[in-house]
Amino acid sequence: MKKEGKSCIALFASGSGSNVQAIAEAVQTGEIPAHIALLVCDQPDAYVIKRAEQLNIPVFSFRAKEYASKAEFEQEIVHRLREAGVDFIFLAGYMRLIGETLLHAYRGKIVNIHPSLLPAFPGKDAIGQAFNAQVKIAGVTVHFVDEGMDTGPIIDQESVRMAEDETRESLQRKIQEVEHELYPRVIKKLLTEAVMEGITE
Ligand code: GRF
């Protein structure tokens, strides 16, 4: 659903929400032509919820264990997304594998950011994995979501060079800086490219 020519998007997160903040700021300045209709969060105590409140983003938070199955909580999420008119989903540190129910409802319209140069280091603690492997080039990937773990088609990537004296913490800071610039840029591109316009109508 379009609101005043803008796409309605939802953000999904589980943690601190620094990417949510970066995206919301790019929406506020008009750089991203979107309306953030909903934040979906599976950790009711996560800091991202405080950020969303400050940013005036409506929140749906839930505890997975209060539902009988993934299909059940995803049905509830799909219902909330439809109600809010959402046509694109951007995962920003959402620590759950997207299941069939959501994939079926939003096929080709779910995008994720992952802190490694995929297909290297999928899954949890990608930054730690890259650091421990002592790669010379680490990085960030934005990709479409499919049924696998960080396996969907790659949309864009940016590399981060490991310094001689790099620590796990300094690498994380560098990667997050890149994320906060790359993700808003890619979202803007996706929402404004003619091919996506057709999809979101
Ligand atoms: C980011 O590094 C993102 O790439 C990964 O989870 C992290 C979320 O960080 N998927 P934040 O909550 O946005 O600060």
Short mmCIF file of C-alpha atoms and ligand atoms in Angstrom, two decimals:
data_model
loop_
_atom_site.label_atom_id
_atom_site.label_comp_id
_atom_site.label_asym_id
_atom_site.label_seq_id
_atom_site.Cartn_x
_atom_site.Cartn_y
_atom_site.Cartn_z
CA MET A 1 0.00 0.00 0.00
CA LYS A 2 1.35 3.44 -0.91
CA LYS A 3 0.88 6.43 1.36
CA GLU A 4 1.35 9.77 -0.41
CA GLY A 5 3.57 8.06 -3.00
CA LYS A 6 5.66 6.37 -0.33
CA SER A 7 6.04 2.62 0.26
CA CYS A 8 4.90 1.25 3.59
CA ILE A 9 7.71 -0.73 5.19
CA ALA A 10 8.20 -2.77 8.36
CA LEU A 11 11.47 -3.24 10.23
CA PHE A 12 12.21 -6.43 12.20
CA ALA A 13 14.78 -6.40 15.02
CA SER A 14 15.74 -8.24 18.19
CA GLY A 15 18.50 -6.17 19.79
CA SER A 16 19.96 -2.72 20.10
CA GLY A 17 18.47 -1.38 16.88
CA SER A 18 21.26 0.85 15.64
CA ASN A 19 20.31 -0.10 12.06
CA VAL A 20 16.66 0.69 12.77
CA GLN A 21 17.81 4.09 14.00
CA ALA A 22 19.87 4.72 10.85
CA ILE A 23 16.99 3.72 8.58
CA ALA A 24 14.47 5.80 10.53
CA GLU A 25 16.72 8.84 10.35
CA ALA A 26 17.05 8.42 6.57
CA VAL A 27 13.25 8.23 6.38
CA GLN A 28 12.91 11.36 8.50
CA THR A 29 15.25 13.38 6.28
CA GLY A 30 13.34 12.20 3.20
CA GLU A 31 16.32 10.27 1.81
CA ILE A 32 14.26 7.06 1.90
CA PRO A 33 10.79 7.60 0.40
CA ALA A 34 8.94 5.36 2.84
CA HIS A 35 6.61 5.28 5.76
CA ILE A 36 7.75 2.95 8.59
CA ALA A 37 4.43 1.38 9.51
CA LEU A 38 5.63 -1.15 12.08
CA LEU A 39 8.57 -2.46 14.08
CA VAL A 40 8.31 -6.18 14.77
CA CYS A 41 10.41 -7.36 17.70
CA ASP A 42 10.64 -10.81 19.28
CA GLN A 43 12.39 -9.51 22.44
CA PRO A 44 10.02 -7.29 24.43
CA ASP A 45 12.93 -6.00 26.56
CA ALA A 46 15.20 -5.07 23.65
CA TYR A 47 16.58 -1.53 23.43
CA VAL A 48 15.21 -1.21 19.90
CA ILE A 49 11.72 -0.84 21.40
CA LYS A 50 12.78 2.29 23.29
CA ARG A 51 14.25 3.67 20.08
CA ALA A 52 11.02 2.96 18.21
CA GLU A 53 8.99 4.78 20.84
CA GLN A 54 11.27 7.81 20.54
CA LEU A 55 11.00 7.63 16.76
CA ASN A 56 7.19 7.28 16.86
CA ILE A 57 7.24 3.91 15.14
CA PRO A 58 4.38 1.56 16.13
CA VAL A 59 5.66 -1.66 17.69
CA PHE A 60 4.44 -5.23 17.68
CA SER A 61 6.52 -7.23 20.16
CA PHE A 62 5.95 -10.84 21.08
CA ARG A 63 7.51 -13.80 22.86
CA ALA A 64 7.84 -16.84 20.61
CA LYS A 65 7.37 -19.22 23.53
CA GLU A 66 3.84 -17.90 24.05
CA TYR A 67 2.80 -19.39 20.70
CA ALA A 68 2.39 -23.07 19.85
CA SER A 69 4.61 -22.84 16.76
CA LYS A 70 6.53 -20.54 14.41
CA ALA A 71 3.61 -20.74 11.97
CA GLU A 72 1.32 -19.37 14.67
CA PHE A 73 3.36 -16.31 15.59
CA GLU A 74 4.14 -15.64 11.95
CA GLN A 75 0.41 -15.71 11.17
CA GLU A 76 -0.07 -13.03 13.80
CA ILE A 77 2.81 -11.01 12.33
CA VAL A 78 1.34 -11.30 8.80
CA HIS A 79 -2.00 -10.14 10.14
CA ARG A 80 -0.37 -7.06 11.76
CA LEU A 81 1.61 -6.32 8.61
CA ARG A 82 -1.47 -6.52 6.39
CA GLU A 83 -3.41 -4.36 8.81
CA ALA A 84 -0.65 -1.74 8.64
CA GLY A 85 -0.52 -1.95 4.82
CA VAL A 86 3.11 -3.08 4.77
CA ASP A 87 4.57 -4.03 1.39
CA PHE A 88 8.29 -4.45 2.20
CA ILE A 89 10.09 -5.96 5.18
CA PHE A 90 13.64 -5.06 6.18
CA LEU A 91 15.30 -7.27 8.78
CA ALA A 92 17.77 -5.37 10.95
CA GLY A 93 19.23 -7.75 13.50
CA TYR A 94 16.15 -10.00 13.72
CA MET A 95 17.59 -13.16 15.25
CA ARG A 96 15.11 -15.69 13.85
CA LEU A 97 14.98 -17.65 10.64
CA ILE A 98 12.00 -16.45 8.59
CA GLY A 99 9.51 -19.30 8.21
CA GLU A 100 7.22 -20.46 5.43
CA THR A 101 4.25 -18.38 6.56
CA LEU A 102 6.04 -15.04 6.26
CA LEU A 103 7.99 -16.08 3.18
CA HIS A 104 4.80 -17.10 1.42
CA ALA A 105 3.03 -13.84 2.32
CA TYR A 106 5.97 -11.58 1.39
CA ARG A 107 7.96 -13.59 -1.17
CA GLY A 108 10.69 -11.49 -2.77
CA LYS A 109 9.87 -8.58 -0.49
CA ILE A 110 11.98 -9.42 2.55
CA VAL A 111 15.54 -8.08 2.77
CA ASN A 112 18.24 -8.68 5.40
CA ILE A 113 21.57 -7.16 6.37
CA HIS A 114 24.34 -9.50 7.48
CA PRO A 115 27.74 -8.46 8.89
CA SER A 116 29.97 -10.52 6.60
CA LEU A 117 30.80 -10.86 2.93
CA LEU A 118 28.37 -13.70 2.21
CA PRO A 119 28.59 -16.55 1.39
CA ALA A 120 31.42 -16.40 3.94
CA PHE A 121 30.43 -16.58 7.61
CA PRO A 122 26.65 -17.04 7.57
CA GLY A 123 24.74 -17.47 10.84
CA LYS A 124 25.49 -16.19 14.31
CA ASP A 125 28.45 -14.03 15.32
CA ALA A 126 29.63 -13.40 11.77
CA ILE A 127 32.00 -10.68 12.98
CA GLY A 128 33.60 -13.04 15.50
CA GLN A 129 33.87 -15.74 12.84
CA ALA A 130 35.63 -13.35 10.43
CA PHE A 131 37.91 -12.04 13.19
CA ASN A 132 38.90 -15.53 14.32
CA ALA A 133 39.60 -16.54 10.73
CA GLN A 134 41.92 -13.49 10.52
CA VAL A 135 40.59 -12.55 7.09
CA LYS A 136 42.17 -9.46 5.53
CA ILE A 137 38.85 -8.23 4.15
CA ALA A 138 35.64 -8.45 6.15
CA GLY A 139 32.40 -6.69 5.23
CA VAL A 140 28.65 -6.38 5.03
CA THR A 141 26.01 -7.92 2.75
CA VAL A 142 22.42 -6.87 1.99
CA HIS A 143 20.41 -9.73 0.47
CA PHE A 144 16.92 -10.98 -0.25
CA VAL A 145 15.64 -13.53 2.23
CA ASP A 146 14.82 -17.09 1.23
CA GLU A 147 14.27 -20.21 3.32
CA GLY A 148 17.98 -20.66 4.12
CA MET A 149 20.23 -19.06 6.71
CA ASP A 150 21.71 -15.95 4.99
CA THR A 151 21.50 -17.65 1.58
CA GLY A 152 19.21 -15.43 -0.53
CA PRO A 153 20.27 -13.46 -3.63
CA ILE A 154 22.83 -10.76 -2.85
CA ILE A 155 21.76 -7.18 -3.55
CA ASP A 156 24.88 -5.27 -2.46
CA GLN A 157 28.05 -5.64 -0.43
CA GLU A 158 30.73 -3.46 1.03
CA SER A 159 34.13 -4.51 2.28
CA VAL A 160 35.99 -3.51 5.44
CA ARG A 161 39.76 -3.98 5.60
CA MET A 162 41.15 -5.53 8.79
CA ALA A 163 43.85 -3.32 10.31
CA GLU A 164 47.07 -4.88 11.62
CA ASP A 165 46.08 -4.09 15.20
CA GLU A 166 42.34 -4.77 14.73
CA THR A 167 40.41 -6.07 17.73
CA ARG A 168 37.07 -7.82 17.67
CA GLU A 169 35.51 -4.61 19.07
CA SER A 170 37.14 -2.22 16.59
CA LEU A 171 36.11 -4.49 13.70
CA GLN A 172 32.54 -4.47 14.97
CA ARG A 173 32.55 -0.65 15.14
CA LYS A 174 33.85 -0.39 11.57
CA ILE A 175 31.29 -2.89 10.29
CA GLN A 176 28.42 -1.11 12.02
CA GLU A 177 29.50 2.22 10.56
CA VAL A 178 29.37 0.66 7.09
CA GLU A 179 25.98 -0.91 7.82
CA HIS A 180 24.44 2.40 8.85
CA GLU A 181 25.41 3.93 5.53
CA LEU A 182 24.91 0.91 3.23
CA TYR A 183 21.48 -0.27 4.40
CA PRO A 184 19.64 3.07 4.01
CA ARG A 185 21.30 3.52 0.59
CA VAL A 186 20.18 0.06 -0.60
CA ILE A 187 16.66 0.51 0.77
CA LYS A 188 16.34 3.81 -1.05
CA LYS A 189 17.48 2.16 -4.27
CA LEU A 190 15.10 -0.78 -3.91
CA LEU A 191 12.12 1.44 -3.23
CA THR A 192 12.82 3.90 -6.01
CA GLU A 193 13.91 1.57 -8.83
CA ALA A 194 11.20 1.15 -11.45
CA VAL A 195 11.23 -2.63 -11.12
CA MET A 196 10.43 -2.42 -7.42
CA GLU A 197 7.71 0.17 -8.00
CA GLY A 198 5.84 -2.47 -9.93
CA ILE A 199 6.17 -4.95 -7.10
CA THR A 200 5.03 -2.58 -4.38
CA GLU A 201 1.89 -1.29 -6.11
C1 GRF B 1 23.90 -6.02 12.67
O1 GRF B 1 25.27 -6.23 12.70
C2 GRF B 1 23.26 -6.75 11.51
O2 GRF B 1 24.09 -6.88 10.41
C3 GRF B 1 22.98 -8.10 12.10
O3 GRF B 1 22.61 -7.85 13.43
C4 GRF B 1 23.22 -6.64 13.88
C5 GRF B 1 22.16 -5.76 14.47
O4 GRF B 1 22.68 -4.62 15.11
N1 GRF B 1 22.01 -8.82 11.32
P1 GRF B 1 21.72 -3.45 15.57
O5 GRF B 1 20.67 -4.07 16.51
O6 GRF B 1 21.08 -2.85 14.37
O7 GRF B 1 22.60 -2.47 16.32
#
